[in-house]
Every structure is written in C-alpha cells, then in structure tokens.
Coordinates of C-alpha atoms in Angstrom, one line a residue:
Chain A
M1 CA 3.1 22.7 6.3
S2 CA 3.5 18.8 7.3
L3 CA 4.9 16.6 5.1
A4 CA 2.0 14.3 4.6
A5 CA -0.1 17.2 3.9
Q6 CA 2.0 17.8 0.5
S7 CA 1.8 16.7 -3.0
I8 CA 4.5 14.2 -4.7
A9 CA 6.2 17.2 -6.5
S10 CA 6.7 19.2 -3.5
L11 CA 8.1 16.1 -1.4
R12 CA 10.3 15.2 -4.4
K13 CA 11.9 18.4 -4.6
Q14 CA 12.9 18.3 -0.8
L15 CA 14.4 14.8 -1.3
L16 CA 16.3 15.9 -4.0
S17 CA 17.8 19.1 -2.7
K18 CA 18.5 16.5 0.7
E19 CA 16.4 19.0 3.1
I20 CA 14.2 15.7 3.7
T21 CA 14.5 11.8 3.7
P22 CA 11.9 9.3 3.0
T23 CA 12.3 8.2 6.3
D24 CA 10.6 11.7 7.7
I25 CA 7.9 11.2 5.0
V26 CA 7.1 8.0 6.3
K27 CA 7.5 8.9 10.0
D28 CA 5.3 12.0 9.5
V29 CA 2.7 9.9 7.8
L30 CA 2.5 7.3 10.1
T31 CA 2.2 10.3 12.6
S32 CA -0.9 12.0 11.0
I33 CA -2.5 8.7 10.6
E34 CA -2.4 8.0 14.3
K35 CA -3.7 11.3 15.2
Q36 CA -6.3 11.4 12.2
D37 CA -7.2 8.0 11.4
P38 CA -9.3 7.2 14.6
A39 CA -11.6 10.1 13.0
L40 CA -11.5 9.6 9.8
K41 CA -11.3 5.7 9.7
A42 CA -9.8 5.5 6.5
Y43 CA -7.2 2.5 6.9
L44 CA -7.7 -1.1 7.7
S45 CA -4.5 -2.1 8.2
I46 CA -0.7 -0.3 8.3
D47 CA 2.3 -2.3 8.4
A48 CA 4.6 0.6 10.1
E49 CA 7.5 -1.7 10.4
R50 CA 7.7 -2.5 6.5
A51 CA 7.1 1.0 5.2
L52 CA 9.9 2.3 7.3
A53 CA 12.5 -0.7 6.3
D54 CA 11.4 0.5 2.8
A55 CA 12.1 4.3 3.4
A56 CA 15.5 3.3 5.1
S57 CA 16.3 1.8 1.6
A58 CA 14.2 4.1 -0.7
D59 CA 16.6 5.3 -3.9
I60 CA 15.5 8.9 -4.5
S61 CA 17.4 9.0 -7.8
K62 CA 14.3 7.1 -9.3
P63 CA 11.3 9.1 -10.4
L64 CA 9.0 8.4 -7.4
G65 CA 11.7 7.4 -5.1
G66 CA 10.8 7.4 -1.6
I67 CA 7.1 8.8 -1.7
P68 CA 5.0 6.5 0.0
I69 CA 1.5 5.5 -1.6
G70 CA -1.4 4.1 0.3
I71 CA -3.3 0.7 -1.6
K72 CA -6.7 0.3 -1.9
D73 CA -7.3 -3.1 -0.2
N74 CA -8.5 -4.6 -3.2
I75 CA -4.7 -4.4 -4.8
N76 CA -2.5 -7.4 -3.9
V77 CA 0.9 -6.4 -2.4
K78 CA 2.9 -9.5 -2.0
G79 CA 2.9 -10.5 2.4
A80 CA -0.1 -8.0 3.0
P81 CA -3.3 -8.5 3.5
C82 CA -5.9 -8.0 1.0
T83 CA -9.5 -8.1 2.4
C84 CA -11.5 -6.3 -0.5
A85 CA -13.3 -5.0 2.7
S86 CA -14.8 -8.5 3.1
K87 CA -15.2 -11.1 5.9
F88 CA -14.5 -13.6 2.9
L89 CA -10.8 -12.5 2.7
A90 CA -10.8 -11.1 6.3
E91 CA -8.7 -13.7 8.2
N92 CA -5.8 -16.1 7.0
Y93 CA -5.6 -14.2 3.6
T94 CA -2.0 -13.2 2.7
S95 CA -0.8 -11.9 -0.8
P96 CA 0.9 -14.3 -2.6
Y97 CA 2.1 -12.1 -5.2
N98 CA 2.3 -8.5 -6.4
A99 CA -0.2 -6.8 -9.0
T100 CA 1.4 -5.7 -11.7
C101 CA 0.9 -1.6 -10.8
V102 CA 2.5 -2.3 -7.8
N103 CA 5.9 -4.2 -9.3
Q104 CA 5.7 -0.8 -11.5
L105 CA 5.5 1.4 -8.3
H106 CA 8.4 -0.3 -6.5
A107 CA 10.5 -0.3 -9.5
A108 CA 10.0 3.9 -9.5
G109 CA 11.1 4.1 -6.2
A110 CA 8.0 4.5 -4.5
L111 CA 6.8 2.6 -1.5
T112 CA 3.5 1.0 -0.6
L113 CA 1.9 2.3 2.9
G114 CA -1.2 1.1 4.1
R115 CA -4.1 -0.6 3.1
L116 CA -7.5 1.5 2.8
N117 CA -11.3 0.4 3.2
M118 CA -13.4 0.4 0.6
D119 CA -16.8 -1.0 0.0
E120 CA -17.0 -4.9 0.1
F121 CA -15.3 -5.8 -3.1
A122 CA -15.7 -2.3 -4.9
M123 CA -19.5 -2.5 -4.5
G124 CA -20.9 0.4 -3.2
S125 CA -20.5 4.5 -3.2
S126 CA -20.1 5.4 0.5
T127 CA -17.8 2.7 2.1
E128 CA -20.9 1.7 4.4
N129 CA -20.6 -2.0 2.7
S130 CA -17.3 -2.2 4.2
A131 CA -17.8 -5.2 6.1
F132 CA -15.3 -3.6 9.1
F133 CA -16.7 -0.1 9.5
A134 CA -17.4 3.0 7.3
S135 CA -14.9 5.9 6.4
R136 CA -15.5 9.2 7.0
N137 CA -15.3 12.3 5.0
P138 CA -12.3 14.5 6.0
W139 CA -14.5 17.7 5.4
D140 CA -17.0 16.3 8.0
T141 CA -16.8 13.2 9.9
E142 CA -20.7 12.7 10.0
R143 CA -20.5 12.2 6.1
V144 CA -19.4 9.1 3.9
P145 CA -16.0 9.8 1.8
G146 CA -17.8 8.1 -1.2
G147 CA -16.7 5.2 -2.3
S148 CA -16.3 2.2 -3.5
S149 CA -12.5 4.0 -2.7
G150 CA -13.4 5.8 -0.2
G151 CA -10.5 4.8 2.3
S152 CA -8.2 6.3 -0.4
A153 CA -9.9 9.7 -1.0
S154 CA -10.3 10.2 3.0
A155 CA -6.6 9.7 3.6
V156 CA -5.4 11.7 1.0
G157 CA -8.0 14.6 1.3
G158 CA -7.5 14.2 4.8
D159 CA -3.5 14.3 4.6
I160 CA -2.9 11.0 6.2
A161 CA -1.7 9.6 2.7
I162 CA 0.6 11.4 0.0
A163 CA -1.4 9.7 -2.7
A164 CA -3.0 6.3 -3.1
L165 CA -4.4 3.8 -5.8
G166 CA -7.7 3.1 -6.1
S167 CA -9.9 1.3 -8.8
D168 CA -13.1 2.5 -10.6
T169 CA -15.7 0.0 -12.3
G170 CA -18.5 2.7 -12.5
G171 CA -17.0 5.6 -10.6
S172 CA -15.1 4.5 -7.6
I173 CA -12.1 6.7 -8.0
R174 CA -13.9 10.1 -9.1
Q175 CA -16.8 10.3 -7.0
P176 CA -15.1 10.0 -3.7
S177 CA -12.4 12.1 -5.1
A178 CA -14.8 15.1 -5.7
F179 CA -16.6 14.0 -2.5
C180 CA -13.1 14.3 -0.5
G181 CA -11.7 17.0 -2.3
C182 CA -9.3 15.2 -4.1
V183 CA -7.9 14.7 -7.9
G184 CA -9.4 11.2 -8.9
L185 CA -8.1 9.7 -12.2
K186 CA -9.6 6.8 -14.3
P187 CA -7.1 5.8 -17.2
T188 CA -8.7 4.3 -20.3
Y189 CA -9.7 0.8 -20.3
G190 CA -6.4 -1.3 -20.7
R191 CA -3.9 1.2 -20.1
V192 CA -3.1 -0.2 -16.4
S193 CA -2.9 -3.9 -16.5
R194 CA -5.6 -5.2 -13.8
Y195 CA -3.1 -8.1 -12.7
G196 CA -3.4 -8.5 -9.0
L197 CA -6.8 -6.1 -8.8
V198 CA -9.6 -8.9 -7.4
A199 CA -12.2 -8.7 -10.1
F200 CA -14.9 -7.1 -10.0
A201 CA -16.3 -6.4 -13.6
S202 CA -13.6 -7.2 -15.9
S203 CA -14.5 -5.3 -18.9
L204 CA -15.3 -2.0 -16.7
D205 CA -12.8 -2.1 -14.0
Q206 CA -9.7 0.3 -14.2
I207 CA -6.7 0.9 -11.1
G208 CA -6.0 4.7 -10.9
P209 CA -4.5 7.4 -8.4
I210 CA -6.1 9.6 -6.3
T211 CA -3.7 12.7 -5.6
K212 CA -3.9 16.0 -4.2
T213 CA -2.7 17.7 -7.5
V214 CA -3.3 17.0 -11.2
E215 CA 0.7 16.8 -11.6
D216 CA 1.0 14.3 -9.1
A217 CA -2.3 12.6 -10.6
A218 CA 0.4 12.4 -14.0
L219 CA 3.5 11.6 -12.1
V220 CA 1.6 8.5 -10.2
L221 CA 0.0 7.6 -13.6
N222 CA 3.3 7.5 -15.5
H223 CA 4.7 4.4 -13.4
L224 CA 1.3 2.5 -13.4
C225 CA 0.8 2.0 -17.4
G226 CA 1.8 -0.4 -19.9
K227 CA 1.0 -4.0 -21.7
D228 CA 1.4 -6.7 -19.0
G229 CA 1.1 -10.2 -20.5
R230 CA -1.1 -11.0 -17.3
D231 CA -3.7 -9.1 -18.6
S232 CA -5.1 -9.9 -22.0
T233 CA -6.8 -6.4 -21.8
S234 CA -3.9 -4.5 -21.3
L235 CA -3.3 -2.4 -24.2
D236 CA 0.0 -2.6 -26.3
A237 CA -0.1 1.4 -26.9
T238 CA 2.8 4.2 -26.6
V239 CA 2.6 5.2 -22.8
P240 CA 3.8 9.0 -23.5
D241 CA 4.9 11.0 -20.6
F242 CA 1.8 11.9 -18.9
T243 CA 3.7 15.3 -17.5
A244 CA 4.3 16.4 -21.0
G245 CA 0.8 18.6 -21.2
L246 CA 1.4 20.1 -18.1
G247 CA 1.9 24.1 -18.1
Q248 CA 0.4 24.2 -21.5
D249 CA -2.9 26.7 -22.0
I250 CA -6.2 25.4 -23.2
K251 CA -6.9 28.7 -25.5
G252 CA -9.0 26.8 -28.5
L253 CA -9.3 23.6 -26.6
R254 CA -12.9 22.3 -27.1
F255 CA -15.3 21.4 -24.3
G256 CA -18.7 19.9 -24.4
L257 CA -21.5 20.1 -22.0
P258 CA -23.9 17.2 -22.5
K259 CA -27.5 18.7 -23.0
E260 CA -28.8 15.2 -21.2
Y261 CA -26.8 16.0 -18.0
L262 CA -28.7 18.8 -17.3
V263 CA -31.3 17.1 -15.6
D264 CA -33.4 17.4 -12.4
G265 CA -32.0 16.0 -9.2
V266 CA -28.9 17.7 -9.6
D267 CA -28.0 19.5 -6.5
A268 CA -28.4 23.2 -7.7
R269 CA -25.7 24.2 -5.8
I270 CA -23.4 21.9 -7.3
R271 CA -24.6 22.9 -10.8
S272 CA -23.9 26.3 -10.0
A273 CA -20.4 25.6 -8.9
V274 CA -20.0 23.5 -12.4
E275 CA -21.5 26.6 -14.1
A276 CA -18.9 28.5 -12.6
A277 CA -16.2 26.6 -13.5
I278 CA -17.3 26.2 -17.5
T279 CA -17.0 30.0 -17.2
H280 CA -13.6 30.1 -15.9
I281 CA -12.8 27.5 -18.6
Q282 CA -14.1 30.2 -21.2
G283 CA -12.2 32.6 -19.3
L284 CA -8.9 30.4 -20.1
G285 CA -9.7 30.5 -23.9
G286 CA -11.3 27.2 -23.6
I287 CA -14.4 26.7 -26.4
V288 CA -17.4 25.5 -24.8
E289 CA -20.7 24.0 -26.8
E290 CA -23.7 22.0 -25.7
I291 CA -23.1 18.5 -27.2
S292 CA -25.7 15.3 -27.1
L293 CA -24.9 12.3 -25.5
P294 CA -28.4 10.8 -26.4
H295 CA -28.3 7.4 -24.9
T296 CA -27.6 8.7 -21.2
D297 CA -30.9 7.8 -20.4
V298 CA -29.8 4.1 -20.5
G299 CA -26.7 4.5 -19.0
I300 CA -27.3 3.3 -15.6
A301 CA -29.8 0.4 -16.6
T302 CA -26.7 -0.6 -18.9
Y303 CA -24.4 -0.7 -16.0
Y304 CA -26.6 -2.4 -13.1
V305 CA -26.6 -5.3 -16.1
I306 CA -23.3 -5.6 -17.1
A307 CA -21.5 -4.8 -13.7
P308 CA -23.3 -7.6 -11.8
A309 CA -23.4 -10.0 -14.5
E310 CA -19.4 -9.7 -14.6
A311 CA -19.6 -9.8 -10.3
S312 CA -21.3 -12.9 -10.0
T313 CA -18.7 -14.7 -12.5
N314 CA -15.8 -13.3 -10.8
L315 CA -17.0 -14.1 -7.5
S316 CA -17.7 -17.5 -8.4
R317 CA -14.3 -18.0 -7.4
F318 CA -14.8 -17.6 -3.6
D319 CA -15.8 -21.3 -3.1
G320 CA -13.9 -21.5 0.3
V321 CA -11.4 -24.2 -0.9
R322 CA -8.1 -22.5 -2.2
Y323 CA -8.5 -19.4 -0.2
G324 CA -10.5 -16.9 1.9
H325 CA -13.5 -18.3 4.3
R326 CA -14.6 -22.0 4.8
A327 CA -17.8 -22.8 6.1
E328 CA -17.5 -25.7 9.1
N329 CA -19.7 -28.7 9.6
T330 CA -21.2 -28.6 5.7
A331 CA -23.7 -31.4 5.1
D332 CA -22.1 -32.2 1.6
V333 CA -20.9 -30.3 -1.4
L334 CA -23.5 -28.2 -2.2
D335 CA -23.9 -27.4 1.3
H336 CA -20.5 -26.4 1.3
Y337 CA -20.6 -23.8 -1.2
L338 CA -24.0 -22.3 0.1
T339 CA -23.0 -21.8 3.6
T340 CA -19.9 -20.7 2.8
R341 CA -20.8 -17.9 0.2
A342 CA -23.5 -17.0 2.9
E343 CA -21.4 -16.8 5.9
G344 CA -18.5 -14.8 3.7
F345 CA -20.5 -12.1 1.7
G346 CA -22.0 -9.0 2.7
P347 CA -25.6 -7.7 1.5
E348 CA -24.5 -5.6 -1.2
V349 CA -22.6 -8.3 -2.7
K350 CA -25.3 -10.7 -2.2
R351 CA -27.8 -8.2 -3.9
R352 CA -25.5 -7.8 -7.0
I353 CA -24.5 -11.6 -7.4
L354 CA -28.4 -12.6 -7.1
L355 CA -28.9 -9.9 -10.0
G356 CA -26.4 -10.8 -11.9
T357 CA -26.9 -14.3 -11.7
Y358 CA -30.7 -13.4 -12.7
V359 CA -29.9 -11.6 -15.6
L360 CA -27.5 -14.3 -17.1
S361 CA -29.5 -17.2 -16.4
S362 CA -31.7 -19.0 -19.1
G363 CA -35.0 -17.2 -20.3
Y364 CA -33.7 -13.5 -18.8
Y365 CA -30.5 -13.6 -20.8
D366 CA -31.6 -12.1 -24.0
A367 CA -34.2 -9.5 -22.2
Y368 CA -31.6 -8.3 -20.0
Y369 CA -27.7 -8.9 -20.7
V370 CA -27.7 -8.8 -24.5
K371 CA -30.1 -5.7 -24.6
A372 CA -27.5 -3.9 -21.8
Q373 CA -24.2 -5.0 -24.4
K374 CA -26.4 -3.4 -27.3
A375 CA -27.0 -0.5 -25.1
R376 CA -23.4 -0.2 -24.2
T377 CA -22.7 -0.1 -27.9
L378 CA -24.8 3.1 -28.6
I379 CA -23.5 4.1 -25.5
R380 CA -20.1 4.1 -27.0
K381 CA -20.7 5.4 -30.3
D382 CA -22.4 8.7 -28.7
F383 CA -19.0 9.6 -27.4
D384 CA -17.5 8.5 -31.0
E385 CA -19.7 11.5 -32.1
A386 CA -19.1 13.6 -29.5
F387 CA -15.6 13.5 -29.7
K388 CA -15.5 14.5 -33.7
K389 CA -16.7 17.8 -32.4
V390 CA -14.9 18.2 -28.8
D391 CA -11.7 17.1 -27.0
I392 CA -13.1 17.2 -23.6
V393 CA -16.6 16.4 -22.4
L394 CA -17.6 18.4 -19.0
S395 CA -20.0 17.4 -16.4
P396 CA -20.4 17.4 -12.9
T397 CA -18.8 14.4 -11.0
T398 CA -21.8 13.8 -8.9
P399 CA -25.1 14.8 -8.7
E400 CA -25.3 15.3 -4.9
L401 CA -23.2 16.4 -2.0
P402 CA -21.6 14.0 0.4
F403 CA -24.3 12.5 2.2
K404 CA -24.8 11.4 6.1
L405 CA -24.1 7.9 6.9
G406 CA -26.9 6.0 6.4
A407 CA -28.8 8.4 4.2
H408 CA -29.1 5.9 1.5
S409 CA -29.7 2.3 3.4
D410 CA -32.0 0.0 2.4
D411 CA -32.5 1.6 -1.1
P412 CA -30.2 0.7 -3.3
L413 CA -31.5 2.1 -6.7
S414 CA -31.5 4.8 -5.1
I415 CA -27.9 4.9 -4.5
Y416 CA -27.2 3.3 -7.9
L417 CA -28.9 6.3 -9.7
A418 CA -26.2 8.8 -8.3
D419 CA -23.6 7.3 -10.7
L420 CA -25.2 8.7 -13.9
F421 CA -21.7 10.9 -14.6
T422 CA -19.4 8.5 -13.9
I423 CA -20.6 5.1 -15.5
P424 CA -20.6 6.1 -19.0
A425 CA -17.0 6.5 -19.0
N426 CA -16.6 3.2 -17.9
L427 CA -19.1 1.7 -20.5
A428 CA -17.2 3.4 -23.2
G429 CA -13.7 2.8 -21.7
L430 CA -12.6 6.5 -21.7
P431 CA -10.3 8.5 -19.3
G432 CA -11.8 10.4 -16.4
I433 CA -10.5 13.2 -14.2
S434 CA -12.2 14.6 -11.1
V435 CA -10.9 17.9 -10.1
P436 CA -12.2 20.1 -7.1
C437 CA -14.3 22.9 -8.6
G438 CA -15.7 24.5 -5.6
F439 CA -17.3 24.6 -2.1
V440 CA -20.7 24.5 -0.5
E441 CA -21.8 25.1 2.2
D442 CA -24.2 22.8 3.8
G443 CA -25.3 22.0 7.5
G444 CA -22.5 24.3 9.0
T445 CA -19.9 22.2 7.1
S446 CA -18.1 23.6 3.9
L447 CA -18.4 20.6 1.3
P448 CA -16.1 19.9 -1.9
V449 CA -17.9 19.8 -5.1
G450 CA -15.9 18.0 -8.0
L451 CA -15.7 18.6 -11.8
Q452 CA -15.9 15.8 -13.7
M453 CA -13.7 15.8 -17.4
V454 CA -13.9 12.8 -19.4
G455 CA -11.2 12.5 -22.9
R456 CA -10.8 10.5 -26.1
A457 CA -9.4 7.0 -25.4
L458 CA -5.4 6.8 -24.6
D459 CA -5.4 10.8 -24.8
E460 CA -4.8 11.0 -21.0
V461 CA -2.1 14.0 -22.0
T462 CA -4.9 16.3 -23.1
L463 CA -7.3 15.3 -20.1
L464 CA -4.5 16.1 -17.9
R465 CA -3.5 19.0 -19.3
A466 CA -6.8 21.0 -19.4
A467 CA -7.3 19.7 -15.8
H468 CA -4.3 21.1 -14.7
A469 CA -4.9 24.1 -16.5
Y470 CA -8.6 24.5 -14.7
E471 CA -6.8 23.8 -11.1
Q472 CA -3.6 26.1 -11.5
S473 CA -5.9 29.0 -12.1
T474 CA -7.7 28.3 -9.4
S475 CA -7.3 28.0 -5.7
W476 CA -10.1 25.1 -4.6
H477 CA -7.1 22.1 -4.4
L478 CA -5.0 24.4 -2.0
K479 CA -8.0 24.5 0.7
K480 CA -7.8 22.1 3.5
P481 CA -10.2 20.5 5.6
R482 CA -10.9 22.1 9.2
Chain B
M1 CA -44.6 -3.7 -14.8
A2 CA -43.9 -5.1 -11.3
H3 CA -41.2 -8.1 -11.7
H4 CA -41.2 -11.0 -10.1
I5 CA -37.6 -12.8 -9.2
D6 CA -37.6 -16.7 -7.9
I7 CA -35.5 -15.5 -5.6
Q8 CA -34.5 -19.1 -3.9
H9 CA -33.9 -20.4 -7.8
T10 CA -31.4 -17.6 -8.3
A11 CA -30.0 -17.8 -5.1
K12 CA -29.1 -22.2 -5.9
L13 CA -27.8 -21.1 -9.1
A14 CA -25.6 -18.5 -7.6
R15 CA -24.6 -20.7 -4.7
L16 CA -26.0 -18.5 -2.1
K17 CA -28.0 -20.2 0.7
L18 CA -30.1 -17.2 2.1
T19 CA -32.3 -17.0 5.3
E20 CA -36.3 -16.3 4.8
Q21 CA -36.1 -12.8 5.8
E22 CA -33.0 -12.3 3.1
A23 CA -35.2 -14.0 0.5
V24 CA -37.9 -11.3 1.0
K25 CA -36.1 -8.4 1.1
Y26 CA -33.7 -9.3 -1.7
E27 CA -36.7 -10.2 -3.9
A28 CA -38.5 -6.6 -3.5
Q29 CA -35.4 -4.8 -3.8
L30 CA -34.2 -6.5 -6.9
A31 CA -37.9 -6.2 -8.3
K32 CA -37.7 -2.2 -8.0
V33 CA -34.0 -2.7 -9.6
L34 CA -35.6 -4.8 -12.5
D35 CA -38.2 -2.1 -13.0
Y36 CA -35.9 0.2 -13.6
M37 CA -34.2 -1.9 -16.1
E38 CA -37.5 -1.1 -18.1
T39 CA -35.3 1.9 -19.2
L40 CA -33.5 -0.4 -21.4
E41 CA -36.8 -0.4 -23.9
G42 CA -36.7 3.2 -24.6
H43 CA -34.3 2.9 -27.6
D44 CA -34.3 1.0 -30.4
L45 CA -32.2 -2.0 -29.9
S46 CA -32.6 -3.8 -33.1
G47 CA -29.9 -4.7 -35.1
V48 CA -27.0 -2.8 -33.1
E49 CA -24.0 -5.0 -32.4
L50 CA -23.1 -5.9 -28.7
T51 CA -20.2 -4.8 -27.0
A52 CA -18.6 -6.9 -24.7
H53 CA -15.7 -4.4 -23.6
A54 CA -14.8 -1.1 -24.7
M55 CA -11.4 -1.9 -26.7
P56 CA -11.2 -4.0 -30.0
I57 CA -8.5 -6.5 -29.1
Y58 CA -9.1 -9.8 -29.8
D59 CA -7.3 -13.7 -29.6
V60 CA -4.4 -12.3 -27.3
W61 CA -1.7 -14.7 -26.9
R62 CA 1.3 -14.9 -25.4
E63 CA 4.8 -16.3 -26.4
D64 CA 4.9 -20.1 -25.4
V65 CA 7.6 -19.9 -22.9
S66 CA 7.4 -21.2 -19.3
V67 CA 7.8 -19.0 -16.6
E68 CA 8.1 -18.9 -12.6
G69 CA 4.8 -19.0 -11.1
L70 CA 3.8 -19.7 -7.5
D71 CA 5.5 -22.8 -6.1
R72 CA 3.3 -25.3 -4.3
A73 CA 3.7 -24.1 -0.7
E74 CA 2.8 -20.6 -1.8
A75 CA -0.4 -21.9 -3.9
L76 CA -1.1 -23.9 -0.5
A77 CA -0.7 -21.0 1.8
N78 CA -3.7 -19.3 1.9
A79 CA -6.2 -23.0 1.7
P80 CA -8.6 -23.0 4.7
R81 CA -7.8 -26.8 4.9
K82 CA -5.1 -28.8 3.1
T83 CA -3.5 -32.1 3.4
A84 CA -0.4 -33.7 2.0
G85 CA 0.2 -30.7 -0.2
Q86 CA -3.1 -30.8 -1.7
F87 CA -6.2 -28.6 -1.0
L88 CA -8.6 -30.7 1.0
I89 CA -12.2 -30.3 -0.5
S90 CA -15.8 -31.6 0.8
R91 CA -16.5 -35.4 0.0
V92 CA -18.3 -35.4 -4.0
V93 CA -18.7 -39.5 -4.0
E94 CA -19.6 -41.7 -1.6

C-alpha cells in the first residue's frame, strides 16, 4: 500500500523504526496528488516546495512528527492562500498569521500540505458552490464528495492526503466524510479555538479532523484543543488524551435511536446499512434503545434562520477595504460596497446573506430570529433528556447517498433538508462522528454509507471509544475506492 | 402561506447589488425557504428562554497585558488599495 493510503498511526510506527522518513511520506503524497487530483479536483493549491522543506526539518520525536495534514481553504496558515473557495479572496490574499489549531499541529510536529476545496465560505453540501470547480467523490467521480469540507474528504478518501482539517457548521465535516468513506469528527463546540477559521456562523462553527480511521481522529484531536485567549468561546476544560478509550469494549454502553429520525425520505438502503450496524453494536454488548428527540422537526428551520443570520453579520467584514476583492470605478462609497460585494460573492453566499439580513431586519427579527433561538433551546433540552438515558445517540449521517453533480442545482431547499441528522449536534454544541458502516451498489458503483454517533458535551473520549470499537470489529474502513 | 420578501430592500441592507434576474430568482427561492420556516410554528415557544450559543460561558476577559500583533506592513499587505501607510477608501465627504 502506498504511504499516502496509510493511516497516521501506521506511518508513525514506520517513522519511529526508521523504515521511512517524513520526506518519503510527503513525496508519496505529492506523487499521488499528481496522479489522482486531476480526477478528484480536491486541492485548490499546493506548495510542494514548502512541504518538502518542512519534511526535511520535521522532528519525528514529536507526537505527529513528520505527518502532513491537508487544510480546508478557510483555515489560515501563515504565508499560504486562504480563498474560502470564493472569488472575493482568490487574488491577493495571503494569510498574515496561523490559526491557533495550525500552531498546535505545528507544535506537535505535523506539517501542512495543500489547500482543500470547499463550498464558498463553507455554505453548501457538495463543493458545487466553490467559485473555482466542484471536487469529485473518489468512489464515483461523477458524484459529489459532499460538503462543505468536500475537498478534505475527497482527498482523504481518495488517498491523496493522509488526514485533513475541515470545519463543521451544520454537518460540513460529517456529511462529506460519510460520502467519501472517511471518519469525520466534529468536536464539542468550544473544544477547538476558532481563531483563524474564517467565520461562517460563529455559534455553530467548529474545526475538526477528517481521517482514515477513528484512531487517527483521536491522534489529531489531541493537538487541536484547549483554551485560547483569541477565541472567547473556547472552553477552559481539561483536555484528555483522546486515545484513552480506544481498544476498550462497549459492553453495557447505552445507545439511543431517536424514533423521530426514522422518517420517510431516508434511502432504504442507508436505513438497512444502519440497521445492520445497530445489530452489530448489540452484538458487541452495546445496549440499544429507542429514544425521543421531540423537537427534531424544527431543526432545519432553526438552523436556516440562525446560520444565515450569523453569516450575514460575519460576512459584512468583506468590504473591499482591508483585504479581498475591490470593485473598480464605483460612483461613491455605497456603490463601492454594493458593487464590490456583488462581484465578490457567489449565488449561494448571496442567498444566505439575503436570508440572514431578512430574518434580522426590523419587523422580522421576532418572527424568525427570536423564534429560532427559542427552538434551539428546545432542541438542546431534548439532548439533555436523552443523555440521562443513553451515552450515544445513533443515526445515519445522511439521508441520501452521494448524488450526481448538478442533481440539486437551483433548488436550495431540497439540499438544506438533507442536513436533518447533522444539524442538531451543532445547535446543541455536541460532539459527533461519522464512521463508515457499509456500502450500497448504485448505478454500477459501490458507495459508502456513514453511521453518525453523537455524544455528551466534552465526552469525545466515550464517543471515540464507541466509534473505534464498532470500526475495529468491521472491515468497512479498510475498503478502498477502485 | 406564500411569503413575499422585498428583495431589493433586503439587498440594500445587505450591501449587495442585484441584477433584475438575480432579484427575481432569489425572491422566489427565498419565499420557498421562508414558507418552510413555518415549521417553527409547530411547537409552543411561549416562555421558552433563548439560546444564543450552546455553551454557558459569559463575560470572558483576558489579562490586561500587551501582546504582539500584526505590524503596519503586515496589516496592509492584503489591502487592495493603500497609500501613505494607510488603507485607501472611497471619498465619504464632498
């Protein structure tokens, strides 16, 4: 197996036993990119020279020493582009600083390699909203890799990255991970500093790893977390060793299956793969019971008020003055703003700014924004109740299989509705993980299915333990595309 | 209920210039999304407290000590227009 196709854990062993060097890994990843990326279109840019220089000076005695990690193009790495897949930042923007999580990865010995494609400003579920091009699913290049962290998932699933960072506001790590056969972890809100992540919806955004295995997710998470003076919402909580629960069994661990999630519109083949996974978890000694999350039906409406509202505020910083695109020959200062923003933003971003501005505007604030914040309380309390009975909430990650490019174009509501299972964890601030739980034959190709587990706030250790026990007793994560 | 959204007014508040075609398209798409928001009416929300964000942390302060920030050249490096060590903006007073 090529080095680019291997896990962090496996590469670290070979580095420590001197079978390979960091330069071997980086060269292999670069060669794999050269071969496969023309089909996958996962990367927006690659600084091979810098990655090779970083590999040459990598300190393998550090916990992630010599491991290259791909970065979603909305996370700042000093000296690199950070386009957010937007025309607004396509030219003449170079990050003047590192995101806190990037500093932490560097301190752990990891190096950053490549900028990964996404939906513009992380708004979307397919990468089709990238201003540059859509990335492809490694299992079928006529299909989308999911989004918004689609480039990250495509690269990891397609073995042209060892691991990658994504960001998750309503499922943007977990959904593409499910579509591409990867493991995707959204940590508890506040676990990882958002400093250096270009803000979409500040009360929902969270950075997390997309990896080939659950163990790798824990290894990367170990070097992302902690209180940061530059993000006032980062939590001052003890950061445990996230690998601590790996290898432990799940006998007696309680899993809840929300009856509200068994809705029409979930692909029957996904449902049967998830049902098989549930039986499998019971076989491992997990106790599965039906639970109720009674306010599930307002999740999507709540999210699509709150997230655009916050986005409309956050994206007001794109004014064409301090960085990014600036329109030429404008009549006055108002025209400068109107034209600069009209030229710089793509259609989905404009839609969400308009929606967010509308729900915050005079006369509509109480009708939409206040109601959504109240509904958010009810959704949060649903989980508080559920976690009195169970340790983990189970569901499919997505209701549908990876779809063909263009399948949802011009019907934004239809694509918003597919976020049903991932949104609640963001609204409630809870950690969630997607792990491969089967494959479905569709149109002559084999497509991965993701199982989502959601855990208690700050209890990623139990979440990773459960996901690892399931993963290690199946072989889904070992299957490779083509 | 079909919602009507005054799209050009909202666009001006959002500082976005829309073409006539964009306005027609977004108006129709957003009306459909706003219709869907009616699902928020499905539960009794009276007396429910608001959640602005998921974690109960308030009034976060940092130590009152100076830290290194970007220097002037770094802060200006990405500016589309600059002059005399400053950001150049459009004229706001005649």
